[in-house]
Amino acid sequence: MPLLETRGLCKSFGGLKAVNNVSIAVEEGEILGIIGPNGAGKTTLFNTICGVYRPDAGQVMFAGQPIHGLRPNRIARLGIGRTFQASRPFRGLSVEDNVRAAYGVRFHKSWRTLWGAHRADAARRRARELLEQVGLAHVAGMEAGQLSLGLQRRLEIARALALEPRLLMLDEPAAGISHEEGLQLMDLVRRLRQQGVTVVLIEHNMQMVMNLCDRLVVLSYGEVIAEGKPADIGRHPAVIEAYLGKEVAHA
Ligand SMILES: Nc1ncnc2c1ncn2[C@@H]1O[C@H](COP(=O)(O)OP(=O)(O)OP(=O)(O)O)[C@@H](O)[C@H]1O
Ligand SMILES: [Mg+2]
């Protein structure tokens, strides 16, 4: 049984079929890449899986259970963590408090009770562990808005890990970051997989996709046009056509 499966998933905006009859399966322990030209429907596919949008048709199965139609926070608690294409931390909060906020820790005065103090300690420990894991322990006290884009993306990943997801979905984690930060990000994703997290990532950075992913799914105009091993995908005529246009593909 795949960990995640979509069956005939559809989501339109007005007359535009942003996600059109998409069926994909993600095996436990795999790193699956989703690629495709701008506007292909990659982010919409993520949003439809994660409950931001309700699908017009089709199903989403997670660990054998249907999850389509559930609310995003319910889906997150079932074990799907995700990051967003545009990084959006609470800029005025510290890095550590951003992580604590991600698992629903409230900053409330009941924490002054003994039980509250105990929980606050546990929450702080857990946040520190997560920051350690993504390599942000050294900036735990910094305002999130002050981080470089590469570090903000790590913070997003820490936040996505807060609920201990089985599946982590990353929307263009390398967009706009430096080459060096990109390499560190690949290391992090590999380590997470070793720890048992399954990963689906949308990415335009082909070097990262080729090095990191076990398998790729290619979307174009909302539809899956190819899937397979990274080494084979680049030779696929439909993929060349989608990226470069018909003239080049048939030249
Ligand atoms: N909320 C929305 N309302 C209307 N149209 C939308 C909405 N979200 C996305 N679209 C449209 O749906 C199509 C797919 O968009 P989507 O953002 O999923 O593409 P993408 O593959 O993630 O692209 P990119 O690589 O640029 O991030 C595009 O034509 C886009 O303009
Ligand atoms: Mg997108």
PDB file of C-alpha atoms and ligand atoms in Angstrom:
ATOM      1  CA  MET A   1       0.000   0.000   0.000  1.00  0.00           C
ATOM      2  CA  PRO A   2       1.429   3.417  -0.951  1.00  0.00           C
ATOM      3  CA  LEU A   3       1.710   5.954   1.867  1.00  0.00           C
ATOM      4  CA  LEU A   4      -0.026   8.578  -0.260  1.00  0.00           C
ATOM      5  CA  GLU A   5      -2.188   8.051  -3.284  1.00  0.00           C
ATOM      6  CA  THR A   6      -4.299  10.375  -5.408  1.00  0.00           C
ATOM      7  CA  ARG A   7      -6.894   8.865  -7.703  1.00  0.00           C
ATOM      8  CA  GLY A   8      -8.301  10.920 -10.555  1.00  0.00           C
ATOM      9  CA  LEU A   9      -7.803  14.131  -8.606  1.00  0.00           C
ATOM     10  CA  CYS A  10      -9.341  17.258 -10.196  1.00  0.00           C
ATOM     11  CA  LYS A  11      -9.367  20.903  -9.143  1.00  0.00           C
ATOM     12  CA  SER A  12     -10.515  23.735 -11.407  1.00  0.00           C
ATOM     13  CA  PHE A  13     -10.550  27.497 -11.001  1.00  0.00           C
ATOM     14  CA  GLY A  14     -13.443  28.705 -13.115  1.00  0.00           C
ATOM     15  CA  GLY A  15     -12.839  27.112 -16.511  1.00  0.00           C
ATOM     16  CA  LEU A  16      -9.171  26.370 -15.808  1.00  0.00           C
ATOM     17  CA  LYS A  17      -8.373  22.741 -14.984  1.00  0.00           C
ATOM     18  CA  ALA A  18      -5.393  23.381 -12.720  1.00  0.00           C
ATOM     19  CA  VAL A  19      -5.250  19.723 -11.627  1.00  0.00           C
ATOM     20  CA  ASN A  20      -6.795  17.366 -14.138  1.00  0.00           C
ATOM     21  CA  ASN A  21      -7.312  13.691 -13.357  1.00  0.00           C
ATOM     22  CA  VAL A  22      -4.053  13.258 -11.458  1.00  0.00           C
ATOM     23  CA  SER A  23      -3.281   9.799 -10.089  1.00  0.00           C
ATOM     24  CA  ILE A  24       0.025   9.401  -8.286  1.00  0.00           C
ATOM     25  CA  ALA A  25       1.315   7.016  -5.645  1.00  0.00           C
ATOM     26  CA  VAL A  26       4.074   7.753  -3.150  1.00  0.00           C
ATOM     27  CA  GLU A  27       5.738   4.774  -1.523  1.00  0.00           C
ATOM     28  CA  GLU A  28       6.855   4.907   2.090  1.00  0.00           C
ATOM     29  CA  GLY A  29      10.506   5.967   2.374  1.00  0.00           C
ATOM     30  CA  GLU A  30      10.691   7.431  -1.105  1.00  0.00           C
ATOM     31  CA  ILE A  31      11.756  10.914  -2.218  1.00  0.00           C
ATOM     32  CA  LEU A  32       9.416  11.822  -5.064  1.00  0.00           C
ATOM     33  CA  GLY A  33       9.986  14.928  -7.155  1.00  0.00           C
ATOM     34  CA  ILE A  34       7.162  16.812  -8.863  1.00  0.00           C
ATOM     35  CA  ILE A  35       8.344  18.914 -11.757  1.00  0.00           C
ATOM     36  CA  GLY A  36       6.737  20.800 -14.616  1.00  0.00           C
ATOM     37  CA  PRO A  37       6.645  24.262 -16.192  1.00  0.00           C
ATOM     38  CA  ASN A  38       5.288  27.312 -14.345  1.00  0.00           C
ATOM     39  CA  GLY A  39       1.543  27.080 -13.945  1.00  0.00           C
ATOM     40  CA  ALA A  40       1.503  23.299 -14.476  1.00  0.00           C
ATOM     41  CA  GLY A  41      -0.548  22.778 -11.317  1.00  0.00           C
ATOM     42  CA  LYS A  42       2.134  21.573  -8.911  1.00  0.00           C
ATOM     43  CA  THR A  43       1.220  23.858  -6.013  1.00  0.00           C
ATOM     44  CA  THR A  44      -2.486  23.303  -6.638  1.00  0.00           C
ATOM     45  CA  LEU A  45      -1.872  19.560  -6.406  1.00  0.00           C
ATOM     46  CA  PHE A  46      -0.178  20.063  -3.021  1.00  0.00           C
ATOM     47  CA  ASN A  47      -2.995  22.313  -1.834  1.00  0.00           C
ATOM     48  CA  THR A  48      -5.623  19.809  -2.907  1.00  0.00           C
ATOM     49  CA  ILE A  49      -3.812  16.993  -1.087  1.00  0.00           C
ATOM     50  CA  CYS A  50      -3.309  19.070   2.068  1.00  0.00           C
ATOM     51  CA  GLY A  51      -6.917  20.237   2.341  1.00  0.00           C
ATOM     52  CA  VAL A  52      -6.461  23.869   1.340  1.00  0.00           C
ATOM     53  CA  TYR A  53      -8.784  23.064  -1.577  1.00  0.00           C
ATOM     54  CA  ARG A  54     -11.503  20.483  -1.699  1.00  0.00           C
ATOM     55  CA  PRO A  55     -11.099  18.401  -4.880  1.00  0.00           C
ATOM     56  CA  ASP A  56     -13.832  18.718  -7.531  1.00  0.00           C
ATOM     57  CA  ALA A  57     -13.425  15.009  -8.166  1.00  0.00           C
ATOM     58  CA  GLY A  58     -11.157  12.161  -7.172  1.00  0.00           C
ATOM     59  CA  GLN A  59      -9.714  10.849  -3.962  1.00  0.00           C
ATOM     60  CA  VAL A  60      -6.704  11.294  -1.738  1.00  0.00           C
ATOM     61  CA  MET A  61      -5.687   8.288   0.341  1.00  0.00           C
ATOM     62  CA  PHE A  62      -3.129   8.595   3.134  1.00  0.00           C
ATOM     63  CA  ALA A  63      -1.952   5.414   4.860  1.00  0.00           C
ATOM     64  CA  GLY A  64      -4.981   3.679   3.411  1.00  0.00           C
ATOM     65  CA  GLN A  65      -7.529   6.222   4.672  1.00  0.00           C
ATOM     66  CA  PRO A  66      -9.432   8.764   2.572  1.00  0.00           C
ATOM     67  CA  ILE A  67      -8.444  12.315   3.562  1.00  0.00           C
ATOM     68  CA  HIS A  68     -10.048  14.416   0.793  1.00  0.00           C
ATOM     69  CA  GLY A  69     -12.512  16.880   2.240  1.00  0.00           C
ATOM     70  CA  LEU A  70     -10.756  17.039   5.628  1.00  0.00           C
ATOM     71  CA  ARG A  71      -9.534  20.379   6.945  1.00  0.00           C
ATOM     72  CA  PRO A  72      -5.825  21.258   6.638  1.00  0.00           C
ATOM     73  CA  ASN A  73      -5.100  21.073  10.358  1.00  0.00           C
ATOM     74  CA  ARG A  74      -6.758  17.680  10.588  1.00  0.00           C
ATOM     75  CA  ILE A  75      -4.622  16.430   7.689  1.00  0.00           C
ATOM     76  CA  ALA A  76      -1.508  17.859   9.339  1.00  0.00           C
ATOM     77  CA  ARG A  77      -2.333  15.968  12.514  1.00  0.00           C
ATOM     78  CA  LEU A  78      -2.794  12.757  10.560  1.00  0.00           C
ATOM     79  CA  GLY A  79       0.842  13.007   9.515  1.00  0.00           C
ATOM     80  CA  ILE A  80       1.348  15.243   6.482  1.00  0.00           C
ATOM     81  CA  GLY A  81       3.665  18.207   7.020  1.00  0.00           C
ATOM     82  CA  ARG A  82       4.171  20.785   4.306  1.00  0.00           C
ATOM     83  CA  THR A  83       6.034  23.958   3.479  1.00  0.00           C
ATOM     84  CA  PHE A  84       4.848  26.807   1.272  1.00  0.00           C
ATOM     85  CA  GLN A  85       6.276  28.172  -1.955  1.00  0.00           C
ATOM     86  CA  ALA A  86       6.522  31.627  -0.381  1.00  0.00           C
ATOM     87  CA  SER A  87       8.254  31.363   2.981  1.00  0.00           C
ATOM     88  CA  ARG A  88       6.041  32.950   5.620  1.00  0.00           C
ATOM     89  CA  PRO A  89       7.363  32.776   9.178  1.00  0.00           C
ATOM     90  CA  PHE A  90       6.025  34.998  11.974  1.00  0.00           C
ATOM     91  CA  ARG A  91       8.700  37.550  11.275  1.00  0.00           C
ATOM     92  CA  GLY A  92       8.603  39.302  14.638  1.00  0.00           C
ATOM     93  CA  LEU A  93       8.769  36.087  16.688  1.00  0.00           C
ATOM     94  CA  SER A  94      12.024  34.346  17.501  1.00  0.00           C
ATOM     95  CA  VAL A  95      13.042  31.307  15.490  1.00  0.00           C
ATOM     96  CA  GLU A  96      12.331  29.090  18.501  1.00  0.00           C
ATOM     97  CA  ASP A  97       8.885  30.575  19.111  1.00  0.00           C
ATOM     98  CA  ASN A  98       8.038  30.055  15.444  1.00  0.00           C
ATOM     99  CA  VAL A  99       8.635  26.342  15.919  1.00  0.00           C
ATOM    100  CA  ARG A 100       6.669  26.242  19.173  1.00  0.00           C
ATOM    101  CA  ALA A 101       3.761  27.987  17.488  1.00  0.00           C
ATOM    102  CA  ALA A 102       3.747  25.246  14.846  1.00  0.00           C
ATOM    103  CA  TYR A 103       2.636  22.622  17.311  1.00  0.00           C
ATOM    104  CA  GLY A 104      -0.109  24.723  18.729  1.00  0.00           C
ATOM    105  CA  VAL A 105       1.700  25.885  21.841  1.00  0.00           C
ATOM    106  CA  ARG A 106      -0.125  28.900  23.190  1.00  0.00           C
ATOM    107  CA  PHE A 107       1.537  31.720  25.019  1.00  0.00           C
ATOM    108  CA  HIS A 108      -0.863  31.807  27.914  1.00  0.00           C
ATOM    109  CA  LYS A 109      -0.611  32.758  31.550  1.00  0.00           C
ATOM    110  CA  SER A 110      -1.920  29.387  32.736  1.00  0.00           C
ATOM    111  CA  TRP A 111       1.650  28.312  32.084  1.00  0.00           C
ATOM    112  CA  ARG A 112       2.484  29.828  35.419  1.00  0.00           C
ATOM    113  CA  THR A 113       0.862  26.836  37.068  1.00  0.00           C
ATOM    114  CA  LEU A 114       3.123  23.906  37.851  1.00  0.00           C
ATOM    115  CA  TRP A 115       1.646  21.710  35.108  1.00  0.00           C
ATOM    116  CA  GLY A 116       1.887  24.609  32.713  1.00  0.00           C
ATOM    117  CA  ALA A 117       5.551  25.134  33.543  1.00  0.00           C
ATOM    118  CA  HIS A 118       6.208  21.454  32.953  1.00  0.00           C
ATOM    119  CA  ARG A 119       4.538  21.583  29.547  1.00  0.00           C
ATOM    120  CA  ALA A 120       6.375  24.752  28.647  1.00  0.00           C
ATOM    121  CA  ASP A 121       9.676  23.029  29.432  1.00  0.00           C
ATOM    122  CA  ALA A 122       8.776  20.023  27.284  1.00  0.00           C
ATOM    123  CA  ALA A 123       7.744  22.306  24.448  1.00  0.00           C
ATOM    124  CA  ARG A 124      10.988  24.246  24.656  1.00  0.00           C
ATOM    125  CA  ARG A 125      13.026  21.026  24.638  1.00  0.00           C
ATOM    126  CA  ARG A 126      11.166  19.742  21.617  1.00  0.00           C
ATOM    127  CA  ALA A 127      11.605  23.033  19.755  1.00  0.00           C
ATOM    128  CA  ARG A 128      15.351  22.945  20.484  1.00  0.00           C
ATOM    129  CA  GLU A 129      15.573  19.376  19.164  1.00  0.00           C
ATOM    130  CA  LEU A 130      13.843  20.377  15.943  1.00  0.00           C
ATOM    131  CA  LEU A 131      16.125  23.386  15.502  1.00  0.00           C
ATOM    132  CA  GLU A 132      19.135  21.160  16.125  1.00  0.00           C
ATOM    133  CA  GLN A 133      17.847  18.717  13.535  1.00  0.00           C
ATOM    134  CA  VAL A 134      17.550  21.337  10.786  1.00  0.00           C
ATOM    135  CA  GLY A 135      20.745  23.174  11.755  1.00  0.00           C
ATOM    136  CA  LEU A 136      19.185  26.292  13.267  1.00  0.00           C
ATOM    137  CA  ALA A 137      20.105  25.854  16.935  1.00  0.00           C
ATOM    138  CA  HIS A 138      22.650  28.677  16.701  1.00  0.00           C
ATOM    139  CA  VAL A 139      19.983  31.208  15.679  1.00  0.00           C
ATOM    140  CA  ALA A 140      17.163  30.025  18.000  1.00  0.00           C
ATOM    141  CA  GLY A 141      16.814  33.437  19.661  1.00  0.00           C
ATOM    142  CA  MET A 142      16.990  35.520  16.494  1.00  0.00           C
ATOM    143  CA  GLU A 143      13.907  37.166  14.995  1.00  0.00           C
ATOM    144  CA  ALA A 144      12.701  34.971  12.147  1.00  0.00           C
ATOM    145  CA  GLY A 145      12.464  37.967   9.828  1.00  0.00           C
ATOM    146  CA  GLN A 146      16.238  38.476  10.134  1.00  0.00           C
ATOM    147  CA  LEU A 147      17.154  35.054   8.735  1.00  0.00           C
ATOM    148  CA  SER A 148      18.553  34.581   5.234  1.00  0.00           C
ATOM    149  CA  LEU A 149      16.126  32.990   2.800  1.00  0.00           C
ATOM    150  CA  GLY A 150      17.988  29.674   3.040  1.00  0.00           C
ATOM    151  CA  LEU A 151      17.628  29.642   6.830  1.00  0.00           C
ATOM    152  CA  GLN A 152      13.968  30.708   6.593  1.00  0.00           C
ATOM    153  CA  ARG A 153      13.342  27.651   4.462  1.00  0.00           C
ATOM    154  CA  ARG A 154      14.960  25.454   7.119  1.00  0.00           C
ATOM    155  CA  LEU A 155      12.725  27.091   9.698  1.00  0.00           C
ATOM    156  CA  GLU A 156       9.718  26.205   7.539  1.00  0.00           C
ATOM    157  CA  ILE A 157      10.901  22.623   7.491  1.00  0.00           C
ATOM    158  CA  ALA A 158      11.320  22.624  11.280  1.00  0.00           C
ATOM    159  CA  ARG A 159       7.770  23.924  11.583  1.00  0.00           C
ATOM    160  CA  ALA A 160       6.507  21.261   9.186  1.00  0.00           C
ATOM    161  CA  LEU A 161       8.287  18.612  11.287  1.00  0.00           C
ATOM    162  CA  ALA A 162       6.728  19.798  14.532  1.00  0.00           C
ATOM    163  CA  LEU A 163       3.829  17.357  14.362  1.00  0.00           C
ATOM    164  CA  GLU A 164       6.179  14.484  13.455  1.00  0.00           C
ATOM    165  CA  PRO A 165       4.817  13.854   9.988  1.00  0.00           C
ATOM    166  CA  ARG A 166       5.251  10.591   8.133  1.00  0.00           C
ATOM    167  CA  LEU A 167       5.086  12.543   4.883  1.00  0.00           C
ATOM    168  CA  LEU A 168       6.780  15.867   4.266  1.00  0.00           C
ATOM    169  CA  MET A 169       5.728  17.954   1.260  1.00  0.00           C
ATOM    170  CA  LEU A 170       8.108  20.734   0.206  1.00  0.00           C
ATOM    171  CA  ASP A 171       7.065  23.359  -2.340  1.00  0.00           C
ATOM    172  CA  GLU A 172      10.207  24.676  -4.080  1.00  0.00           C
ATOM    173  CA  PRO A 173      12.452  24.516  -1.009  1.00  0.00           C
ATOM    174  CA  ALA A 174      15.505  25.675  -2.983  1.00  0.00           C
ATOM    175  CA  ALA A 175      13.927  28.654  -4.751  1.00  0.00           C
ATOM    176  CA  GLY A 176      16.095  31.750  -4.352  1.00  0.00           C
ATOM    177  CA  ILE A 177      18.693  30.221  -2.043  1.00  0.00           C
ATOM    178  CA  SER A 178      22.444  29.992  -2.639  1.00  0.00           C
ATOM    179  CA  HIS A 179      24.210  26.978  -4.120  1.00  0.00           C
ATOM    180  CA  GLU A 180      25.815  26.255  -0.744  1.00  0.00           C
ATOM    181  CA  GLU A 181      22.463  26.467   1.057  1.00  0.00           C
ATOM    182  CA  GLY A 182      21.012  24.184  -1.611  1.00  0.00           C
ATOM    183  CA  LEU A 183      23.612  21.508  -0.883  1.00  0.00           C
ATOM    184  CA  GLN A 184      22.889  21.736   2.835  1.00  0.00           C
ATOM    185  CA  LEU A 185      19.192  21.445   2.098  1.00  0.00           C
ATOM    186  CA  MET A 186      19.780  18.255   0.109  1.00  0.00           C
ATOM    187  CA  ASP A 187      21.736  16.830   3.057  1.00  0.00           C
ATOM    188  CA  LEU A 188      18.878  17.663   5.376  1.00  0.00           C
ATOM    189  CA  VAL A 189      16.269  16.016   3.150  1.00  0.00           C
ATOM    190  CA  ARG A 190      18.421  12.883   2.873  1.00  0.00           C
ATOM    191  CA  ARG A 191      18.822  12.722   6.657  1.00  0.00           C
ATOM    192  CA  LEU A 192      15.083  13.099   7.172  1.00  0.00           C
ATOM    193  CA  ARG A 193      14.476  10.220   4.807  1.00  0.00           C
ATOM    194  CA  GLN A 194      16.975   8.106   6.754  1.00  0.00           C
ATOM    195  CA  GLN A 195      14.941   8.873   9.840  1.00  0.00           C
ATOM    196  CA  GLY A 196      11.920   7.407   8.108  1.00  0.00           C
ATOM    197  CA  VAL A 197      10.191  10.473   6.676  1.00  0.00           C
ATOM    198  CA  THR A 198       8.768  10.125   3.166  1.00  0.00           C
ATOM    199  CA  VAL A 199       9.291  13.244   1.041  1.00  0.00           C
ATOM    200  CA  VAL A 200       7.473  14.789  -1.918  1.00  0.00           C
ATOM    201  CA  LEU A 201       9.087  17.897  -3.300  1.00  0.00           C
ATOM    202  CA  ILE A 202       8.255  20.377  -6.028  1.00  0.00           C
ATOM    203  CA  GLU A 203      11.431  21.825  -7.437  1.00  0.00           C
ATOM    204  CA  HIS A 204      12.677  23.735 -10.476  1.00  0.00           C
ATOM    205  CA  ASN A 205      16.336  23.257  -9.565  1.00  0.00           C
ATOM    206  CA  MET A 206      17.193  20.328 -11.825  1.00  0.00           C
ATOM    207  CA  GLN A 207      20.501  19.574 -10.153  1.00  0.00           C
ATOM    208  CA  MET A 208      18.702  19.102  -6.863  1.00  0.00           C
ATOM    209  CA  VAL A 209      15.921  17.047  -8.426  1.00  0.00           C
ATOM    210  CA  MET A 210      18.345  14.761 -10.243  1.00  0.00           C
ATOM    211  CA  ASN A 211      20.542  14.205  -7.193  1.00  0.00           C
ATOM    212  CA  LEU A 212      17.880  13.840  -4.590  1.00  0.00           C
ATOM    213  CA  CYS A 213      14.801  12.183  -6.030  1.00  0.00           C
ATOM    214  CA  ASP A 214      14.219   8.447  -6.476  1.00  0.00           C
ATOM    215  CA  ARG A 215      11.448   9.116  -8.941  1.00  0.00           C
ATOM    216  CA  LEU A 216       9.866  12.045 -10.756  1.00  0.00           C
ATOM    217  CA  VAL A 217       6.341  12.911 -11.802  1.00  0.00           C
ATOM    218  CA  VAL A 218       6.027  15.535 -14.538  1.00  0.00           C
ATOM    219  CA  LEU A 219       2.952  17.762 -14.702  1.00  0.00           C
ATOM    220  CA  SER A 220       1.925  19.942 -17.626  1.00  0.00           C
ATOM    221  CA  TYR A 221      -1.385  21.823 -17.898  1.00  0.00           C
ATOM    222  CA  GLY A 222      -2.666  20.005 -14.830  1.00  0.00           C
ATOM    223  CA  GLU A 223      -1.977  16.506 -16.130  1.00  0.00           C
ATOM    224  CA  VAL A 224       0.683  13.896 -15.452  1.00  0.00           C
ATOM    225  CA  ILE A 225       2.616  13.634 -18.722  1.00  0.00           C
ATOM    226  CA  ALA A 226       5.461  11.384 -17.582  1.00  0.00           C
ATOM    227  CA  GLU A 227       6.903   9.613 -14.590  1.00  0.00           C
ATOM    228  CA  GLY A 228      10.016   7.604 -13.977  1.00  0.00           C
ATOM    229  CA  LYS A 229      13.615   7.667 -12.805  1.00  0.00           C
ATOM    230  CA  PRO A 230      15.337  11.066 -12.964  1.00  0.00           C
ATOM    231  CA  ALA A 231      17.917   9.797 -15.464  1.00  0.00           C
ATOM    232  CA  ASP A 232      15.203   8.696 -17.911  1.00  0.00           C
ATOM    233  CA  ILE A 233      12.808  11.628 -17.582  1.00  0.00           C
ATOM    234  CA  GLY A 234      15.012  14.151 -19.396  1.00  0.00           C
ATOM    235  CA  ARG A 235      14.882  12.021 -22.552  1.00  0.00           C
ATOM    236  CA  HIS A 236      11.112  11.674 -22.517  1.00  0.00           C
ATOM    237  CA  PRO A 237       9.682  13.400 -25.653  1.00  0.00           C
ATOM    238  CA  ALA A 238       6.585  14.705 -23.836  1.00  0.00           C
ATOM    239  CA  VAL A 239       8.803  16.263 -21.183  1.00  0.00           C
ATOM    240  CA  ILE A 240      11.098  17.933 -23.699  1.00  0.00           C
ATOM    241  CA  GLU A 241       8.050  19.262 -25.499  1.00  0.00           C
ATOM    242  CA  ALA A 242       6.473  20.585 -22.281  1.00  0.00           C
ATOM    243  CA  TYR A 243       9.630  22.448 -21.325  1.00  0.00           C
ATOM    244  CA  LEU A 244      10.961  23.580 -24.669  1.00  0.00           C
ATOM    245  CA  GLY A 245       7.959  23.648 -26.997  1.00  0.00           C
ATOM    246  CA  LYS A 246       6.905  21.489 -29.908  1.00  0.00           C
ATOM    247  CA  GLU A 247       9.406  22.893 -32.436  1.00  0.00           C
ATOM    248  CA  VAL A 248      12.409  21.808 -30.382  1.00  0.00           C
ATOM    249  CA  ALA A 249      10.921  18.422 -29.476  1.00  0.00           C
ATOM    250  CA  HIS A 250      10.365  17.523 -33.100  1.00  0.00           C
ATOM    251  CA  ALA A 251      13.508  19.107 -34.501  1.00  0.00           C
TER     252      ALA A 251
HETATM  253  N1  LIG B   1      -6.378  30.372  -6.309  1.00  0.00           N
HETATM  254  C1  LIG B   1      -6.342  30.372  -7.634  1.00  0.00           C
HETATM  255  N2  LIG B   1      -7.333  30.973  -8.360  1.00  0.00           N
HETATM  256  C2  LIG B   1      -7.304  30.960  -9.700  1.00  0.00           C
HETATM  257  N3  LIG B   1      -6.354  30.373 -10.434  1.00  0.00           N
HETATM  258  C3  LIG B   1      -5.358  29.769  -9.791  1.00  0.00           C
HETATM  259  C4  LIG B   1      -5.283  29.746  -8.367  1.00  0.00           C
HETATM  260  N4  LIG B   1      -4.176  29.051  -8.000  1.00  0.00           N
HETATM  261  C5  LIG B   1      -3.581  28.688  -9.130  1.00  0.00           C
HETATM  262  N5  LIG B   1      -4.273  29.109 -10.203  1.00  0.00           N
HETATM  263  C6  LIG B   1      -3.946  28.840 -11.615  1.00  0.00           C
HETATM  264  O1  LIG B   1      -3.840  27.431 -11.753  1.00  0.00           O
HETATM  265  C7  LIG B   1      -2.744  27.077 -12.576  1.00  0.00           C
HETATM  266  C8  LIG B   1      -1.777  26.208 -11.792  1.00  0.00           C
HETATM  267  O2  LIG B   1      -1.148  27.019 -10.805  1.00  0.00           O
HETATM  268  P1  LIG B   1      -0.109  26.426  -9.770  1.00  0.00           P
HETATM  269  O3  LIG B   1       0.243  27.531  -8.840  1.00  0.00           O
HETATM  270  O4  LIG B   1      -0.661  25.191  -9.190  1.00  0.00           O
HETATM  271  O5  LIG B   1       1.116  26.073 -10.722  1.00  0.00           O
HETATM  272  P2  LIG B   1       2.600  25.631 -10.350  1.00  0.00           P
HETATM  273  O6  LIG B   1       2.879  24.426 -11.163  1.00  0.00           O
HETATM  274  O7  LIG B   1       2.757  25.535  -8.880  1.00  0.00           O
HETATM  275  O8  LIG B   1       3.449  26.845 -10.935  1.00  0.00           O
HETATM  276  P3  LIG B   1       4.830  27.516 -10.401  1.00  0.00           P
HETATM  277  O9  LIG B   1       5.935  26.618 -10.897  1.00  0.00           O
HETATM  278  O10 LIG B   1       4.855  28.850 -11.092  1.00  0.00           O
HETATM  279  O11 LIG B   1       4.748  27.616  -8.918  1.00  0.00           O
HETATM  280  C9  LIG B   1      -2.134  28.380 -13.064  1.00  0.00           C
HETATM  281  O12 LIG B   1      -2.694  28.672 -14.325  1.00  0.00           O
HETATM  282  C10 LIG B   1      -2.586  29.389 -12.027  1.00  0.00           C
HETATM  283  O13 LIG B   1      -2.686  30.675 -12.573  1.00  0.00           O
HETATM  284 MG    MG B   2       3.919  26.498  -7.517  1.00  0.00          MG
END
